[in-house]
Coordinates of C-alpha atoms in Angstrom, one line a residue:
Chain A
M44 CA 22.8 7.4 7.0
G45 CA 21.6 11.1 8.3
L46 CA 18.0 11.7 8.3
G47 CA 17.6 15.0 6.9
G48 CA 13.8 16.1 7.2
S49 CA 13.2 18.8 9.8
D50 CA 16.5 20.5 7.8
M51 CA 13.8 20.5 4.9
Y52 CA 11.8 23.3 6.9
R53 CA 13.5 25.6 7.4
Q54 CA 12.5 29.5 8.7
Q55 CA 12.3 30.7 4.8
I56 CA 9.8 27.3 3.6
L57 CA 7.4 27.4 6.3
D58 CA 7.3 31.3 5.4
H59 CA 6.7 30.6 2.5
Y60 CA 4.3 27.8 3.0
K61 CA 2.6 29.8 5.5
S62 CA 1.9 32.9 3.6
P63 CA 1.7 32.9 -0.4
R64 CA 3.4 34.9 -2.2
N65 CA 1.4 36.2 -5.9
Y66 CA -1.6 33.4 -4.1
G67 CA -4.0 33.6 -6.6
E68 CA -5.9 34.0 -10.2
I69 CA -4.8 36.9 -12.4
E70 CA -7.8 38.0 -14.8
E71 CA -6.3 37.8 -17.8
P72 CA -3.4 35.7 -18.8
T73 CA -1.6 35.1 -21.6
F74 CA -1.7 31.4 -20.4
T75 CA -3.0 29.3 -17.5
H76 CA -1.5 25.9 -16.9
V77 CA -2.0 23.1 -13.8
G78 CA -0.2 20.6 -12.2
E79 CA 0.0 17.6 -10.7
N80 CA 1.7 14.7 -8.4
P81 CA -0.8 12.0 -8.5
M82 CA 0.3 9.8 -5.8
C83 CA 0.9 12.9 -3.7
G84 CA -1.9 15.6 -4.3
D85 CA -0.1 18.3 -5.4
T86 CA -1.8 20.5 -7.3
I87 CA -0.4 24.0 -8.8
E88 CA -2.1 25.5 -11.6
M89 CA -0.1 29.2 -12.2
D90 CA -1.1 32.2 -14.4
V91 CA 1.9 34.0 -16.1
V92 CA 1.7 37.6 -17.9
L93 CA 4.3 38.5 -20.5
D94 CA 5.0 41.3 -22.1
D95 CA 4.1 41.9 -25.5
A96 CA 6.9 40.9 -27.3
E97 CA 6.2 37.8 -25.7
E98 CA 9.9 37.1 -24.0
T99 CA 9.5 37.9 -20.9
I100 CA 7.3 37.5 -17.7
E101 CA 6.1 40.2 -16.3
R102 CA 3.1 39.2 -13.7
V103 CA 2.7 35.4 -11.4
A104 CA 0.1 34.2 -9.7
F105 CA -0.9 30.5 -8.2
R106 CA -3.2 29.0 -6.4
G107 CA -2.8 25.0 -4.8
D108 CA -3.2 22.4 -2.9
G109 CA 0.0 20.0 -1.3
C110 CA 2.2 19.9 1.1
A111 CA 4.4 22.9 2.4
I112 CA 7.4 22.0 -0.2
S113 CA 5.4 22.1 -3.6
Q114 CA 3.4 24.9 -2.2
A115 CA 6.6 26.7 -0.6
S116 CA 8.4 26.2 -4.1
A117 CA 5.7 27.3 -6.2
S118 CA 5.4 30.8 -3.4
M119 CA 9.3 31.3 -3.9
L120 CA 9.0 30.5 -8.1
S121 CA 6.7 32.5 -8.4
E122 CA 8.8 35.9 -7.3
Q123 CA 11.9 34.3 -9.3
L124 CA 9.7 34.6 -12.3
H125 CA 8.6 38.1 -11.7
G126 CA 11.0 40.1 -15.1
M127 CA 12.7 36.1 -16.2
S128 CA 13.2 36.0 -19.9
I129 CA 10.9 32.6 -21.4
E130 CA 14.8 31.2 -22.3
E131 CA 15.8 31.6 -18.8
L132 CA 12.7 29.8 -17.2
D133 CA 13.1 27.1 -20.5
E134 CA 16.6 26.8 -19.1
M135 CA 16.3 26.0 -15.5
D136 CA 15.7 22.8 -14.6
R137 CA 15.8 20.8 -10.8
D138 CA 19.1 21.8 -9.6
D139 CA 17.7 25.6 -9.8
V140 CA 15.3 24.7 -8.1
V141 CA 16.8 22.7 -4.9
D142 CA 19.0 25.8 -5.2
M143 CA 16.1 28.4 -5.2
L144 CA 14.7 26.1 -1.6
G145 CA 17.6 26.7 0.0
V146 CA 17.5 23.0 1.6
D147 CA 18.2 19.5 0.6
I148 CA 15.9 18.3 -1.0
S149 CA 15.4 14.4 -0.1
P150 CA 14.9 12.2 -3.4
M151 CA 11.1 11.3 -2.8
R152 CA 10.2 15.1 -1.9
V153 CA 12.4 16.4 -5.1
K154 CA 9.1 15.5 -7.5
C155 CA 7.0 17.6 -5.2
A156 CA 10.0 20.9 -5.0
V157 CA 9.8 20.8 -8.6
L158 CA 6.2 20.4 -9.3
A159 CA 5.5 24.3 -9.9
E160 CA 9.0 24.3 -12.1
K161 CA 7.7 21.5 -14.1
V162 CA 3.9 24.0 -14.7
A163 CA 5.7 27.3 -15.5
Q164 CA 7.4 25.4 -18.6
D165 CA 4.7 23.2 -19.7
G166 CA 2.3 26.3 -19.7
A167 CA 5.2 28.5 -22.3
D168 CA 6.3 25.7 -24.6
I169 CA 1.6 24.6 -24.9
Y170 CA 1.3 28.1 -25.4
F171 CA 4.5 28.8 -28.0
G172 CA 2.9 25.7 -29.2
E173 CA 5.9 23.8 -28.6
L174 CA 4.0 20.9 -26.0
D175 CA 0.0 19.6 -26.4
V176 CA -0.4 18.3 -22.8
E177 CA -3.6 18.9 -20.8
T178 CA -2.2 19.1 -17.1
T179 CA 1.0 18.1 -16.4
R180 CA 2.6 15.6 -13.8
T181 CA 5.1 15.4 -12.2
E182 CA 6.2 11.2 -12.5
E183 CA 8.9 9.3 -11.0
D184 CA 11.5 10.5 -13.4
D185 CA 11.3 13.0 -11.7
A186 CA 12.6 11.6 -8.1
D187 CA 15.0 8.8 -7.5
V188 CA 12.8 6.8 -5.8
P189 CA 9.7 6.1 -6.8
D190 CA 6.2 6.9 -4.2
D191 CA 4.1 3.6 -4.9
A192 CA 5.1 1.4 -2.9
Q193 CA 2.4 0.3 -0.1
Chain B
M84 CA 8.8 -20.9 23.1
S85 CA 5.6 -21.8 24.1
H86 CA 3.3 -19.3 26.2
S87 CA -0.2 -20.0 27.0
E88 CA -3.1 -17.5 25.1
T89 CA -3.8 -15.4 27.8
E90 CA 0.3 -14.5 28.9
A91 CA 1.0 -11.5 27.5
L92 CA 4.0 -11.2 24.8
D93 CA 7.6 -11.2 25.6
V94 CA 8.3 -8.2 23.2
E95 CA 12.6 -7.0 24.7
S96 CA 13.0 -11.1 23.8
I97 CA 10.7 -10.4 20.2
R98 CA 12.9 -7.7 19.5
D99 CA 15.7 -9.3 19.6
E100 CA 15.2 -11.7 17.0
F101 CA 14.5 -8.6 15.3
P102 CA 18.3 -7.8 13.7
I103 CA 17.2 -5.2 11.9
L104 CA 15.8 -2.8 15.9
D105 CA 19.2 -2.4 16.0
R106 CA 19.4 0.2 13.6
E107 CA 20.1 3.6 14.8
F108 CA 20.3 7.3 12.4
D109 CA 22.6 9.2 14.3
G110 CA 22.3 8.0 17.6
T111 CA 18.2 8.3 17.0
P112 CA 16.6 4.4 17.4
L113 CA 14.3 2.9 14.6
V114 CA 11.1 3.3 15.1
Y115 CA 9.3 1.1 12.9
L116 CA 5.8 1.7 12.3
D117 CA 4.7 0.6 9.2
N118 CA 4.1 -2.8 9.4
A119 CA 1.0 -2.6 7.1
A120 CA 3.2 -1.6 4.4
T121 CA 5.5 -4.7 5.4
S122 CA 6.5 -6.1 8.7
Q123 CA 10.3 -6.7 9.4
T124 CA 12.1 -10.4 9.5
P125 CA 13.5 -12.8 12.7
D126 CA 16.1 -14.3 12.4
Q127 CA 14.6 -18.1 12.4
V128 CA 13.2 -16.6 8.3
I129 CA 16.2 -14.7 7.5
D130 CA 18.1 -18.0 8.7
S131 CA 15.7 -19.8 6.6
I132 CA 16.7 -18.6 3.8
S133 CA 20.0 -18.9 3.6
H134 CA 20.1 -22.7 4.9
Y135 CA 18.0 -23.3 2.0
Y136 CA 20.6 -21.2 -0.8
R137 CA 23.7 -22.5 1.4
H138 CA 22.4 -26.3 1.8
Y139 CA 19.7 -27.6 -1.0
N140 CA 18.8 -25.1 -3.9
A141 CA 18.1 -26.9 -6.7
N142 CA 15.3 -26.4 -9.3
V143 CA 11.7 -28.2 -8.2
H144 CA 9.6 -31.4 -9.5
R145 CA 11.5 -32.5 -11.8
G146 CA 15.3 -32.9 -11.4
L147 CA 16.1 -36.8 -9.9
H148 CA 19.2 -35.5 -7.6
Q149 CA 19.6 -35.4 -3.5
L150 CA 19.4 -31.5 -4.3
S151 CA 16.7 -31.6 -5.8
Q152 CA 14.5 -33.7 -4.0
E153 CA 14.7 -32.0 -0.6
A154 CA 14.0 -28.6 -1.9
S155 CA 10.7 -30.2 -3.9
I156 CA 9.8 -31.8 -0.6
A157 CA 10.5 -28.9 1.4
Y158 CA 8.5 -26.5 -1.2
E159 CA 5.1 -28.5 -1.5
E160 CA 5.2 -29.3 2.5
A161 CA 5.5 -25.1 2.6
H162 CA 2.7 -25.6 0.5
D163 CA 0.2 -27.2 3.6
R164 CA 2.3 -25.4 6.5
V165 CA 0.7 -22.8 5.3
A166 CA -3.3 -24.4 4.4
E167 CA -3.0 -25.5 8.1
F168 CA -2.0 -21.8 8.9
I169 CA -5.6 -20.7 8.2
G170 CA -7.7 -23.5 8.4
A171 CA -7.7 -25.0 4.5
S172 CA -8.6 -28.8 5.7
G173 CA -8.2 -29.8 1.6
G174 CA -3.8 -28.4 2.4
R175 CA -1.5 -27.8 -0.8
K176 CA -4.4 -28.1 -3.1
E177 CA -5.9 -25.0 -1.7
V178 CA -3.0 -23.0 -1.5
V179 CA -1.3 -21.3 -4.6
F180 CA 2.1 -19.3 -4.0
T181 CA 1.9 -16.1 -6.5
K182 CA 4.0 -13.1 -6.1
N183 CA 1.9 -10.9 -3.6
T184 CA -1.4 -9.9 -2.6
T185 CA -1.9 -8.6 -5.7
E186 CA -1.4 -11.4 -7.8
S187 CA -3.8 -13.6 -5.9
M188 CA -6.3 -11.1 -6.9
N189 CA -5.7 -11.0 -11.0
T190 CA -5.0 -15.0 -11.2
V191 CA -8.8 -15.0 -9.9
A192 CA -10.3 -11.9 -12.1
Y193 CA -8.5 -13.9 -15.7
A194 CA -8.7 -17.3 -14.6
W195 CA -12.5 -17.4 -13.6
G196 CA -13.5 -13.3 -14.0
L197 CA -12.2 -13.6 -17.5
A198 CA -14.0 -16.9 -18.3
E199 CA -17.4 -16.1 -16.1
L200 CA -18.6 -12.7 -16.3
G201 CA -20.5 -10.7 -19.0
P202 CA -23.0 -8.1 -19.4
G203 CA -26.2 -8.4 -16.6
D204 CA -22.9 -9.5 -14.3
E205 CA -22.6 -8.0 -11.4
V206 CA -19.3 -7.7 -8.8
V207 CA -20.0 -6.4 -5.3
L208 CA -16.8 -4.2 -4.0
T209 CA -16.5 -2.1 -1.2
E210 CA -15.4 1.6 -1.1
M211 CA -13.0 1.1 1.1
E212 CA -11.3 -1.9 -1.0
H213 CA -7.3 -1.8 -1.8
H214 CA -6.2 -0.8 -5.6
A215 CA -5.4 -4.8 -5.6
A216 CA -9.3 -6.1 -5.6
L217 CA -10.7 -2.1 -6.8
V218 CA -8.1 -2.2 -10.0
T219 CA -8.3 -5.9 -10.9
W220 CA -11.7 -5.7 -10.9
Q221 CA -12.8 -2.4 -12.3
Q222 CA -10.4 -3.5 -15.4
I223 CA -11.9 -6.9 -15.7
A224 CA -15.7 -5.3 -15.6
K225 CA -14.6 -3.2 -18.6
K226 CA -13.1 -6.4 -20.6
T227 CA -16.6 -7.9 -20.3
G228 CA -19.1 -6.3 -20.1
A229 CA -20.0 -6.9 -16.2
T230 CA -20.9 -4.1 -13.4
V231 CA -18.7 -2.9 -10.8
K232 CA -21.4 -2.0 -7.2
F233 CA -19.2 -0.7 -4.3
V234 CA -21.0 -1.1 -0.7
E235 CA -21.2 2.6 0.5
V236 CA -18.9 3.1 4.0
D237 CA -20.8 5.0 6.8
E238 CA -19.0 8.3 7.9
D239 CA -18.0 5.6 11.6
G240 CA -15.3 4.0 9.1
R241 CA -17.5 0.5 9.4
L242 CA -19.5 -1.1 6.2
D243 CA -23.3 -0.5 5.8
M244 CA -24.4 -3.8 5.9
D245 CA -28.2 -3.1 4.9
H246 CA -26.7 -1.5 1.9
A247 CA -24.4 -4.8 1.2
R248 CA -27.8 -6.2 1.9
E249 CA -29.3 -4.4 -1.2
L250 CA -26.0 -5.1 -3.6
I251 CA -25.8 -8.7 -3.0
T252 CA -28.6 -9.7 -5.3
D253 CA -28.7 -12.6 -8.2
D254 CA -27.1 -10.7 -10.6
T255 CA -23.5 -10.5 -8.1
E256 CA -21.5 -13.4 -9.3
M257 CA -18.0 -11.8 -7.4
V258 CA -18.3 -10.7 -3.5
S259 CA -14.7 -8.8 -3.1
V260 CA -14.3 -7.6 -0.3
V261 CA -11.3 -6.6 1.8
H262 CA -11.3 -8.2 5.6
V263 CA -9.4 -5.9 7.4
S264 CA -9.3 -2.5 5.6
N265 CA -5.4 -1.7 5.4
T266 CA -6.8 2.8 5.6
L267 CA -9.6 2.6 8.5
G268 CA -8.4 0.0 10.3
T269 CA -12.0 -1.7 9.9
V270 CA -12.6 -5.2 11.0
N271 CA -15.0 -6.5 8.6
P272 CA -17.9 -8.7 8.9
V273 CA -16.6 -11.4 6.4
S274 CA -18.2 -14.6 7.4
E275 CA -21.9 -12.1 7.6
L276 CA -21.0 -11.4 3.9
A277 CA -20.0 -14.1 2.7
D278 CA -23.1 -16.2 4.2
I279 CA -25.3 -13.0 2.2
A280 CA -22.7 -13.7 -1.1
H281 CA -23.6 -17.6 -0.7
D282 CA -27.8 -16.4 -0.7
H283 CA -27.3 -15.1 -3.8
D284 CA -25.0 -18.1 -5.7
S285 CA -22.2 -16.0 -5.7
L286 CA -18.7 -16.2 -4.4
I287 CA -16.9 -14.4 -2.5
F288 CA -13.0 -13.5 -2.8
V289 CA -11.3 -12.0 0.7
D290 CA -8.5 -9.9 1.0
G291 CA -6.9 -10.8 4.2
A292 CA -3.7 -8.9 3.9
Q293 CA -3.9 -7.1 6.3
S294 CA -5.8 -9.8 8.7
V295 CA -4.0 -12.9 8.8
P296 CA -0.4 -11.8 9.5
H297 CA -2.7 -10.3 12.9
M298 CA -5.1 -12.3 13.7
P299 CA -6.4 -16.2 13.9
V300 CA -8.0 -16.5 10.3
D301 CA -9.9 -19.6 9.4
V302 CA -11.3 -19.6 6.0
E303 CA -13.7 -22.5 6.4
A304 CA -15.0 -20.5 9.2
I305 CA -15.6 -18.1 7.9
D306 CA -16.7 -19.4 4.6
A307 CA -14.0 -17.5 1.8
D308 CA -14.5 -19.5 -1.4
F309 CA -10.8 -17.6 -3.0
F310 CA -8.7 -15.8 0.4
A311 CA -5.3 -13.9 -0.2
F312 CA -2.2 -12.3 1.3
S313 CA 1.1 -11.6 1.1
G314 CA 4.3 -13.1 3.7
H315 CA 6.2 -10.0 3.6
K316 CA 3.3 -8.6 6.3
M317 CA 4.0 -11.5 8.6
C318 CA 7.7 -12.2 9.0
G319 CA 7.7 -13.2 5.0
P320 CA 10.1 -12.5 2.8
T321 CA 8.7 -10.1 -0.5
G322 CA 8.1 -11.2 -3.5
V323 CA 5.4 -14.4 -1.9
G324 CA 1.6 -14.2 -1.8
V325 CA -0.7 -17.1 -1.3
L326 CA -4.0 -17.6 -3.3
Y327 CA -6.3 -20.3 -0.7
G328 CA -8.9 -21.5 -3.0
K329 CA -12.1 -23.8 -2.6
E330 CA -10.4 -27.0 -4.2
H331 CA -13.6 -27.9 -6.5
L332 CA -13.6 -23.8 -7.5
L333 CA -9.5 -23.7 -8.1
D334 CA -9.8 -27.3 -9.8
A335 CA -12.5 -25.9 -12.7
M336 CA -11.3 -22.9 -13.5
Q337 CA -8.3 -23.0 -16.3
P338 CA -5.2 -21.8 -15.2
Y339 CA -3.7 -17.6 -16.1
L340 CA -0.5 -18.4 -16.9
Y341 CA 1.3 -21.2 -19.3
G342 CA 4.5 -22.2 -19.1
G343 CA 6.6 -25.0 -17.6
M344 CA 6.0 -27.0 -14.1
M345 CA 2.4 -26.0 -15.2
I346 CA 2.0 -28.9 -17.7
E347 CA 0.7 -32.3 -17.2
K348 CA 1.5 -34.0 -21.4
V349 CA 2.5 -31.5 -24.1
T350 CA 2.1 -31.7 -27.6
F351 CA 2.8 -29.8 -30.9
E352 CA -1.4 -29.2 -30.5
D353 CA -2.1 -29.1 -27.1
S354 CA -1.5 -29.4 -23.7
T355 CA -3.1 -30.8 -20.4
W356 CA -2.2 -29.4 -16.6
H357 CA -0.6 -30.9 -13.6
E358 CA -3.1 -31.1 -10.5
L359 CA -3.6 -28.7 -7.7
P360 CA -1.8 -25.5 -7.2
W361 CA 0.6 -26.7 -9.7
K362 CA -0.7 -25.9 -12.9
F363 CA -1.5 -22.5 -11.3
E364 CA 2.6 -21.7 -10.5
A365 CA 3.9 -21.7 -14.1
G366 CA 7.6 -21.7 -14.4
T367 CA 9.9 -21.8 -11.3
P368 CA 8.4 -20.9 -8.1
V369 CA 9.1 -19.1 -5.1
I370 CA 11.2 -21.7 -4.1
S371 CA 12.9 -20.3 -1.5
E372 CA 10.3 -17.8 -1.1
G373 CA 7.9 -20.1 0.4
I374 CA 9.8 -22.2 2.6
A375 CA 10.7 -19.2 4.1
L376 CA 7.1 -18.3 4.4
A377 CA 5.8 -21.8 5.9
E378 CA 8.9 -21.1 8.2
A379 CA 6.6 -17.7 9.7
C380 CA 3.5 -19.9 9.8
D381 CA 6.1 -21.4 12.5
Y382 CA 7.1 -18.4 14.2
L383 CA 3.9 -17.0 14.6
D384 CA 2.5 -19.8 16.1
S385 CA 5.5 -19.9 18.0
I386 CA 3.3 -16.9 19.8
G387 CA 0.6 -16.9 18.7
M388 CA -1.6 -15.5 17.0
E389 CA -4.7 -14.9 19.6
R390 CA -1.0 -12.9 22.0
V391 CA -0.5 -11.5 18.2
H392 CA -3.0 -10.6 18.1
R393 CA -4.3 -8.8 21.6
H394 CA -0.2 -7.1 21.9
G395 CA -1.5 -5.4 18.4
T396 CA -4.9 -3.8 19.5
E397 CA -4.3 -3.3 23.1
L398 CA -1.4 -1.0 20.5
A399 CA -3.6 0.4 18.0
A400 CA -6.0 1.8 21.3
Y401 CA -3.8 3.4 22.7
A402 CA -2.2 4.9 19.7
Y403 CA -6.4 6.1 19.0
D404 CA -6.5 7.1 22.8
R405 CA -3.7 9.6 22.8
L406 CA -3.7 10.7 18.7
Q407 CA -7.6 12.4 20.1
E408 CA -6.3 13.9 23.2
F409 CA -5.7 16.5 20.3
D410 CA -7.7 18.7 18.3
D411 CA -6.1 19.5 14.8
I412 CA -5.4 15.4 14.5
E413 CA -8.2 13.5 12.7
I414 CA -8.6 9.7 12.7
L415 CA -9.3 7.8 10.1
G416 CA -11.9 4.9 11.1
P417 CA -13.9 3.1 14.1
G418 CA -13.4 3.2 17.3
G419 CA -10.3 2.6 19.0
D420 CA -12.0 -1.1 20.6
E421 CA -12.5 -2.7 17.6
R422 CA -9.8 -1.4 15.2
A423 CA -7.3 -3.6 14.3
A424 CA -3.0 -3.1 14.4
L425 CA -3.2 0.3 12.9
V426 CA -4.0 4.0 13.0
S427 CA -4.2 7.1 10.0
F428 CA -5.2 9.9 10.7
D429 CA -5.3 13.8 9.2
M430 CA -3.1 16.9 11.1
D431 CA -5.0 20.4 10.7
D432 CA -2.6 22.5 9.1
V433 CA 0.4 19.3 7.9
H434 CA 0.3 17.7 5.0
A435 CA 0.9 13.8 5.2
H436 CA 4.3 14.1 3.0
D437 CA 5.2 16.5 5.8
V438 CA 4.2 14.5 8.9
S439 CA 6.2 11.9 7.7
E440 CA 9.2 13.9 6.5
I441 CA 9.8 15.1 9.8
L442 CA 8.4 11.5 11.7
N443 CA 11.5 10.6 9.8
A444 CA 14.0 12.9 11.6
N445 CA 12.9 11.6 14.6
G446 CA 13.2 7.7 13.4
V447 CA 9.7 7.1 13.3
A448 CA 8.8 5.2 10.3
V449 CA 5.3 5.7 9.2
R450 CA 3.1 5.8 5.9
A451 CA 1.8 9.4 3.9
G452 CA -0.6 9.3 1.3
D453 CA -3.1 7.3 0.1
H454 CA -2.2 3.2 0.8
C455 CA -3.9 2.6 -2.3
T456 CA -7.4 3.4 -1.1
Q457 CA -7.4 6.4 -3.5
P458 CA -11.2 7.0 -3.7
L459 CA -11.8 5.7 -0.1
H460 CA -9.5 9.2 0.2
D461 CA -11.4 11.5 -2.1
K462 CA -15.1 10.3 -0.3
L463 CA -13.5 11.3 2.9
G464 CA -12.5 14.4 1.5
V465 CA -8.7 14.2 2.6
S466 CA -6.2 14.3 0.2
A467 CA -3.4 12.3 1.9
S468 CA -3.1 10.4 5.5
T469 CA -0.1 9.3 8.2
R470 CA -0.2 5.4 9.1
A471 CA 1.0 3.9 11.9
S472 CA 0.5 0.7 12.0
F473 CA 2.1 -2.0 14.6
Y474 CA 3.0 -5.4 14.8
I475 CA 4.3 -8.0 18.0
Y476 CA 7.6 -6.2 17.6
N477 CA 6.2 -2.6 18.8
T478 CA 6.1 -1.1 22.4
R479 CA 3.8 1.5 23.9
E480 CA 6.7 3.1 24.2
E481 CA 7.4 3.6 20.5
V482 CA 3.5 5.2 20.3
D483 CA 4.8 7.9 22.9
A484 CA 7.9 8.5 20.3
L485 CA 4.7 9.1 17.1
V486 CA 3.8 11.2 20.0
D487 CA 6.1 13.5 20.4
A488 CA 7.6 14.2 16.6
L489 CA 4.1 14.9 15.9
D490 CA 4.0 17.8 18.1
Q491 CA 7.6 18.9 16.5
A492 CA 5.3 18.7 13.5
R493 CA 3.0 20.7 14.9
E494 CA 5.1 23.5 17.0
L495 CA 6.6 23.9 12.7
F496 CA 3.8 25.0 11.5
A497 CA 2.2 26.7 13.6

């Protein structure tokens, strides 16, 4: 069995973690949404501005706290979301997030990696009336192994 | 294996008894520092489980055949052995086998708490309680209308005993306190707390999950009314925990789980209960695990709990000293010579999950997160910490491996 681990911390991940892109707030966003990993304490809050037709993402800003994977993923996603259609956002899944990160994510850390993506998707779904939750929570079904043992 | 209580442990021979410690990952040897979560298992205990299934596996109490008699005797005597290990002079009548510390806690919370607690009654916990106690009493209080209060933890990670004396009053019905904090490594003055509780006619429940594996424990010297711990943190198997209770208290309590094994006489209308401890062990119990737990007690006694204790505290003190050299590391809890066999810390600029991932890449297994003490972490202002916890087979070189791997994390994130 290999240990992976340090391979996860390639330069790109560390760069986005230390210098997150689009970090901050947008003053009148089309919608804002917040999510967390209750087990890890990672949080991401994201502001999104849509175009007038409400079909395409024009601007994104986020702030948050947590591990390098969760924060770097939010930073990289914030860049990727610019110009993306709501339909494309909807179709994103965990494989797309892992591809975006460009590193192997260990099973226990998948829920850190997908937090930002789920915040963006849930935020859009709430805005379009397709979902009714206050906070997005990544739970066991986002990881292969629960992070709950003592 | 017989040793004087003053002699240092022969760690190399001990390591030979734990086959898992030979594991390597791509040539990197395992450095197992997650013992507060679960300890590894020596051959002697693994063999006892294997021997049970190969030679006398049978259900207990009810069979008249030879295998069942052998299994019953071994299972019942395991209770006596565990009672002896923790100084319970009442023997098996005071030792209930459960699934783990959490189930032991819930057994008392349901069997005693639901019956005895009501509005106006108070349960006093500490801010450093494990969720096993905190969540259990919090929810039982919600059901009964009782109030839960928390003894504060001071800046050094010790209990504020003046606050404890203030909170524990004649309204207190139960004081539930962790013997050794699984996060801070603090060893709490449980005997003193028992005196305070008893002065106010309150009972005291001591959570010994982190003490029984690591130090000599005498529940009668503490004067605990209830005491709980888990087998898998003391060289035993998973799946078995212990609830100790003073006989007159267990005797007065109604069962928490109903079913087979725990009954004396059953009619369509009503039932009466089996004698202690069986009335609290409904259904087929943890037979092989209970027998293996007794074997783990033998194993630890063969080393000597005084020596187990000294080895763990010396390693923790060494780890404390080495980690203190770094300005970017904040250690949670009291100073080096006062702590139990664990050190939790927070590293500036590197989240605990990233720390543990990088340690893992170096073969070093630690725990990262809130260690089931979320409110305590909130109070300390730390979202997650990294915990290294030690046992009889760990060495100073392994602490050095931990520190070296932290250097790697520091460089990556610099």
